[in-house]
Amino acid sequence: MTAPVPADVLSRLKAVLGESGWSQDPARLAPKLVEWRDRWQGTTPFLALPKTTADVAGVVGVCFEAGVPITIQGGNTGLVGGQIPQGEILLSTERLAAIRDIDPFDDVIVAEAGVTLAAVHEAAARHRRRFPLGLASEGSATVGGVVSTNAGGTQVLRYGTARQLVLGLEAVLPNGEVWNGLKRLRKDNTGYDLKQLLIGAEGTLGVVTAASLKLFPLTTSRATAIAGLPSAEAAVRLLARAKEEAGGAVEAFELMSRIGVEFALKNIPGQRDPLEGVHPWYVLIEIAAGESGSAESAMERLLAGALESGLAQDAAVAQTEAQAGAFWSLRENQSAAQKSEGATWKHDVAVPVAEVANFLREAGEAVQRFAPGCRICAFGHVGDGNIHYDVLRPDGGDDAAHAARREEGSRIVHDIVHRLGGSISAEHGLGAMKTAEALRYKSPAEVAAQRAIRQALDPKRIMNPRVLF
Ligand SMILES: Cc1cc2nc3c(=O)[nH]c(=O)nc-3n(C[C@H](O)[C@H](O)[C@H](O)COP(=O)(O)OP(=O)(O)OC[C@H]3O[C@@H](n4cnc5c(N)ncnc54)[C@H](O)[C@@H]3O)c2cc1C
């Protein structure tokens, strides 16, 4: 737990922020001190609610001078505990909520850190553009959070993660200095790329206050389908075919297992079994293109070939937007559907796409040996090799006993991932939760370089001090 914040620092912060710019009201603070999975419970003496970049600079400047640590919070949808304070000042970006500009010639939107991803999508659509980063949490997740976690989501296959979608940033560095790097350039080879350092830094190198984000034209032709498959190998082979059939137009290729579909049918109201029979695996495929009808015909060719060759056992193409929405709802509820099923060890791992099936087989065997009867619910962005690999306690088993074995069980999964050349955190970051685990797999040279960068920019380690190395 962080040391108590001196009273004179609190007075100075109140003066910087003005009457409406802070709170110590327990009811106002409460929702910001718990997170989505209820795994972290936080505490803070002071909630800073800056409205402008200058306010943020004022808060960070006071804290830097006094050596008082800060935790930054956007939409509070992070899954690794980085946004939950343990005694630090809590700096929320909720009032940094303006869309500063949107320009269809440069194909750019400039949004402040606290703007939600959903609001970015809506603003882009009003200008017949799209920002192709989609998360199930997009109604709450913010621009600052998405940038700082280098979020991925369902369209990485085609458009990349946040890292590929940010053109420029504005940020307050740990010493309180404002860096205005809000460029909208596609090319800028002028030395180290500070914005790339801040992307994925999880708030350890400064507060992102605004970002300029790449926009894309709307796609007029879109086809969404679900296919039932005999094996995970078939999913990887079908992905390769989909890429060939549709050129670069495959937007999403998402894996679900039968048990995940069953959890959704049982625990989430309004869900329907997408196909008539029962299949060990399912993939949700989305193809989108500019030319009218071309996505639909690519999807038809792909599925006809897959059914004929036995790669797919059955498939359904969405005939309406509502049906496509239902397919997506099944996928997006894979995590929520497990909530009432008891204790879970959750993993957000990546392996090379060609190793996905090997990973699922090896991890499945090893985990079942370690915890017989556990229920493995694997789903996710198979097109990126990113699997959310959740291990639930046996049906009717004991939650506490399962939770107590989490560390050992996760070690088994992570060791396999590492051996296959993968990552133990594909898209959620390390936060406060996975840093120690990541240290087991990172090379000493890489850890030393990361620590040196942090030390240079934040010598007092005031920014998100419990996060990363
Ligand atoms: C249902 C659900 C589905 C999800 N699906 C995905 C998915 O598909 N892909 C994916 O990548 N993630 C996913 N996530 C995780 C989460 O939504 C993302 O990590 C998101 O980017 C976090 O944004 P946020 O605004 O909520 O950030 P927060 O949770 O508030 O913060 C996350 C981290 O970023 C830091 N931070 C926040 N704002 C700033 C800022 N302005 N400057 C500096 N640091 C900052 C925080 O200190 C913290 O370390 C999902 C989460 C949920 C609950």
GROMACS .gro file of N, CA and C and ligand atoms in nm, residues 36 71-79 82-83 93 113 134-137 140-154 202-204 206-209 331-332 335 381 388 427-428 431 464 467, ligand 1:
model
  203
   36TRP      N    1  -1.413  -0.488  -1.338
   36TRP     CA    2  -1.511  -0.572  -1.406
   36TRP      C    3  -1.519  -0.713  -1.350
   71THR      N    4  -0.235   0.690  -0.992
   71THR     CA    5  -0.288   0.586  -1.080
   71THR      C    6  -0.386   0.652  -1.176
   72ILE      N    7  -0.376   0.613  -1.304
   72ILE     CA    8  -0.460   0.674  -1.407
   72ILE      C    9  -0.575   0.578  -1.440
   73GLN      N   10  -0.693   0.635  -1.457
   73GLN     CA   11  -0.806   0.550  -1.494
   73GLN      C   12  -0.886   0.613  -1.608
   74GLY      N   13  -0.918   0.530  -1.708
   74GLY     CA   14  -1.007   0.571  -1.816
   74GLY      C   15  -1.144   0.512  -1.791
   75GLY      N   16  -1.183   0.415  -1.873
   75GLY     CA   17  -1.316   0.355  -1.860
   75GLY      C   18  -1.326   0.244  -1.758
   76ASN      N   19  -1.213   0.209  -1.695
   76ASN     CA   20  -1.210   0.103  -1.593
   76ASN      C   21  -1.257  -0.031  -1.648
   77THR      N   22  -1.220  -0.061  -1.771
   77THR     CA   23  -1.251  -0.194  -1.825
   77THR      C   24  -1.125  -0.281  -1.838
   78GLY      N   25  -1.012  -0.230  -1.794
   78GLY     CA   26  -0.887  -0.307  -1.799
   78GLY      C   27  -0.902  -0.435  -1.717
   79LEU      N   28  -0.834  -0.540  -1.759
   79LEU     CA   29  -0.855  -0.671  -1.697
   79LEU      C   30  -0.735  -0.718  -1.615
   82GLY      N   31  -0.446  -0.258  -1.354
   82GLY     CA   32  -0.358  -0.141  -1.359
   82GLY      C   33  -0.426  -0.010  -1.325
   83GLN      N   34  -0.558  -0.002  -1.343
   83GLN     CA   35  -0.630   0.124  -1.324
   83GLN      C   36  -0.689   0.139  -1.184
   93THR      N   37  -0.982   1.025  -1.637
   93THR     CA   38  -0.989   1.107  -1.759
   93THR      C   39  -1.134   1.132  -1.802
  113ALA      N   40  -0.866   1.194  -2.427
  113ALA     CA   41  -0.844   1.062  -2.367
  113ALA      C   42  -0.969   0.997  -2.312
  134GLY      N   43  -1.259  -0.261  -3.250
  134GLY     CA   44  -1.382  -0.292  -3.180
  134GLY      C   45  -1.357  -0.384  -3.061
  135LEU      N   46  -1.415  -0.349  -2.948
  135LEU     CA   47  -1.402  -0.432  -2.826
  135LEU      C   48  -1.542  -0.453  -2.769
  136ALA      N   49  -1.562  -0.565  -2.702
  136ALA     CA   50  -1.693  -0.585  -2.636
  136ALA      C   51  -1.715  -0.479  -2.529
  137SER      N   52  -1.606  -0.415  -2.483
  137SER     CA   53  -1.615  -0.314  -2.377
  137SER      C   54  -1.622  -0.172  -2.432
  140SER      N   55  -1.761   0.164  -2.274
  140SER     CA   56  -1.693   0.228  -2.160
  140SER      C   57  -1.545   0.254  -2.187
  141ALA      N   58  -1.478   0.164  -2.257
  141ALA     CA   59  -1.333   0.178  -2.280
  141ALA      C   60  -1.306   0.310  -2.352
  142THR      N   61  -1.199   0.377  -2.311
  142THR     CA   62  -1.171   0.512  -2.361
  142THR      C   63  -1.051   0.514  -2.457
  143VAL      N   64  -1.040   0.625  -2.526
  143VAL     CA   65  -0.926   0.644  -2.617
  143VAL      C   66  -0.794   0.630  -2.540
  144GLY      N   67  -0.786   0.694  -2.424
  144GLY     CA   68  -0.661   0.688  -2.345
  144GLY      C   69  -0.629   0.546  -2.300
  145GLY      N   70  -0.733   0.471  -2.261
  145GLY     CA   71  -0.712   0.333  -2.216
  145GLY      C   72  -0.673   0.242  -2.332
  146VAL      N   73  -0.741   0.261  -2.444
  146VAL     CA   74  -0.713   0.178  -2.562
  146VAL      C   75  -0.569   0.200  -2.609
  147VAL      N   76  -0.527   0.327  -2.611
  147VAL     CA   77  -0.389   0.359  -2.652
  147VAL      C   78  -0.290   0.301  -2.550
  148SER      N   79  -0.319   0.320  -2.423
  148SER     CA   80  -0.222   0.284  -2.319
  148SER      C   81  -0.208   0.134  -2.300
  149THR      N   82  -0.313   0.059  -2.340
  149THR     CA   83  -0.302  -0.087  -2.331
  149THR      C   84  -0.270  -0.148  -2.468
  150ASN      N   85  -0.252  -0.063  -2.570
  150ASN     CA   86  -0.236  -0.114  -2.707
  150ASN      C   87  -0.343  -0.220  -2.734
  151ALA      N   88  -0.468  -0.178  -2.719
  151ALA     CA   89  -0.579  -0.274  -2.728
  151ALA      C   90  -0.586  -0.336  -2.868
  152GLY      N   91  -0.642  -0.456  -2.871
  152GLY     CA   92  -0.653  -0.529  -2.997
  152GLY      C   93  -0.798  -0.538  -3.041
  153GLY      N   94  -0.862  -0.650  -3.006
  153GLY     CA   95  -1.003  -0.665  -3.041
  153GLY      C   96  -1.023  -0.753  -3.162
  154THR      N   97  -1.136  -0.732  -3.228
  154THR     CA   98  -1.181  -0.831  -3.326
  154THR      C   99  -1.135  -0.802  -3.469
  202GLU      N  100   0.088   0.141  -2.055
  202GLU     CA  101  -0.005   0.121  -1.942
  202GLU      C  102   0.007   0.233  -1.838
  203GLY      N  103   0.027   0.354  -1.886
  203GLY     CA  104   0.027   0.469  -1.797
  203GLY      C  105   0.154   0.488  -1.717
  204THR      N  106   0.260   0.415  -1.751
  204THR     CA  107   0.384   0.428  -1.671
  204THR      C  108   0.474   0.541  -1.721
  206GLY      N  109   0.347   0.842  -1.861
  206GLY     CA  110   0.276   0.968  -1.870
  206GLY      C  111   0.127   0.947  -1.888
  207VAL      N  112   0.054   1.061  -1.885
  207VAL     CA  113  -0.092   1.055  -1.905
  207VAL      C  114  -0.120   1.094  -2.050
  208VAL      N  115  -0.179   1.004  -2.126
  208VAL     CA  116  -0.223   1.038  -2.261
  208VAL      C  117  -0.344   1.129  -2.246
  209THR      N  118  -0.340   1.248  -2.308
  209THR     CA  119  -0.455   1.339  -2.294
  209THR      C  120  -0.539   1.346  -2.421
  331ARG      N  121  -2.047  -1.438  -2.959
  331ARG     CA  122  -1.901  -1.428  -2.943
  331ARG      C  123  -1.866  -1.331  -2.829
  332GLU      N  124  -1.931  -1.215  -2.828
  332GLU     CA  125  -1.892  -1.113  -2.731
  332GLU      C  126  -1.932  -1.150  -2.589
  335SER      N  127  -1.710  -1.433  -2.247
  335SER     CA  128  -1.651  -1.410  -2.115
  335SER      C  129  -1.761  -1.393  -2.009
  381HIS      N  130  -0.940  -1.457  -3.078
  381HIS     CA  131  -0.903  -1.400  -3.207
  381HIS      C  132  -0.804  -1.495  -3.275
  388HIS      N  133  -0.813  -1.657  -2.566
  388HIS     CA  134  -0.850  -1.639  -2.426
  388HIS      C  135  -0.876  -1.780  -2.373
  427GLU      N  136  -0.318  -0.911  -2.539
  427GLU     CA  137  -0.380  -0.780  -2.562
  427GLU      C  138  -0.423  -0.708  -2.435
  428HIS      N  139  -0.423  -0.771  -2.322
  428HIS     CA  140  -0.473  -0.703  -2.202
  428HIS      C  141  -0.363  -0.631  -2.126
  431GLY      N  142  -0.031  -0.497  -1.643
  431GLY     CA  143  -0.093  -0.432  -1.527
  431GLY      C  144  -0.020  -0.461  -1.400
  464ASN      N  145   0.166   0.528  -1.218
  464ASN     CA  146   0.122   0.388  -1.209
  464ASN      C  147   0.233   0.299  -1.151
  467VAL      N  148   0.257  -0.090  -1.178
  467VAL     CA  149   0.237  -0.150  -1.310
  467VAL      C  150   0.370  -0.167  -1.383
  470LIG     C1  151  -1.601  -0.737  -2.173
  470LIG     C2  152  -1.461  -0.693  -2.205
  470LIG     C3  153  -1.407  -0.722  -2.330
  470LIG     C4  154  -1.277  -0.683  -2.361
  470LIG     N1  155  -1.228  -0.714  -2.484
  470LIG     C5  156  -1.104  -0.674  -2.517
  470LIG     C6  157  -1.049  -0.707  -2.645
  470LIG     O1  158  -1.111  -0.774  -2.727
  470LIG     N2  159  -0.926  -0.662  -2.673
  470LIG     C7  160  -0.852  -0.588  -2.585
  470LIG     O2  161  -0.740  -0.547  -2.617
  470LIG     N3  162  -0.901  -0.558  -2.461
  470LIG     C8  163  -1.023  -0.599  -2.426
  470LIG     N4  164  -1.073  -0.570  -2.301
  470LIG     C9  165  -0.987  -0.497  -2.203
  470LIG    C10  166  -1.011  -0.346  -2.198
  470LIG     O3  167  -1.138  -0.309  -2.245
  470LIG    C11  168  -0.904  -0.272  -2.276
  470LIG     O4  169  -0.779  -0.296  -2.216
  470LIG    C12  170  -0.926  -0.121  -2.285
  470LIG     O5  171  -0.831  -0.069  -2.376
  470LIG    C13  172  -0.914  -0.047  -2.153
  470LIG     O6  173  -0.962   0.085  -2.169
  470LIG     P1  174  -1.013   0.169  -2.043
  470LIG     O7  175  -1.042   0.307  -2.087
  470LIG     O8  176  -1.124   0.099  -1.976
  470LIG     O9  177  -0.882   0.170  -1.953
  470LIG     P2  178  -0.870   0.146  -1.797
  470LIG    O10  179  -0.922   0.013  -1.759
  470LIG    O11  180  -0.924   0.261  -1.722
  470LIG    O12  181  -0.710   0.146  -1.783
  470LIG    C14  182  -0.633   0.043  -1.840
  470LIG    C15  183  -0.483   0.079  -1.825
  470LIG    O13  184  -0.452   0.196  -1.903
  470LIG    C16  185  -0.407   0.303  -1.818
  470LIG     N5  186  -0.469   0.426  -1.870
  470LIG    C17  187  -0.601   0.451  -1.890
  470LIG     N6  188  -0.618   0.572  -1.945
  470LIG    C18  189  -0.494   0.626  -1.959
  470LIG    C19  190  -0.444   0.750  -2.010
  470LIG     N7  191  -0.527   0.845  -2.056
  470LIG     N8  192  -0.311   0.771  -2.009
  470LIG    C20  193  -0.224   0.677  -1.962
  470LIG     N9  194  -0.266   0.558  -1.911
  470LIG    C21  195  -0.399   0.533  -1.911
  470LIG    C22  196  -0.455   0.267  -1.678
  470LIG    O14  197  -0.374   0.323  -1.580
  470LIG    C23  198  -0.444   0.114  -1.682
  470LIG    O15  199  -0.312   0.075  -1.659
  470LIG    C24  200  -1.201  -0.611  -2.266
  470LIG    C25  201  -1.256  -0.580  -2.140
  470LIG    C26  202  -1.384  -0.621  -2.110
  470LIG    C27  203  -1.441  -0.586  -1.975
   0.00000   0.00000   0.00000
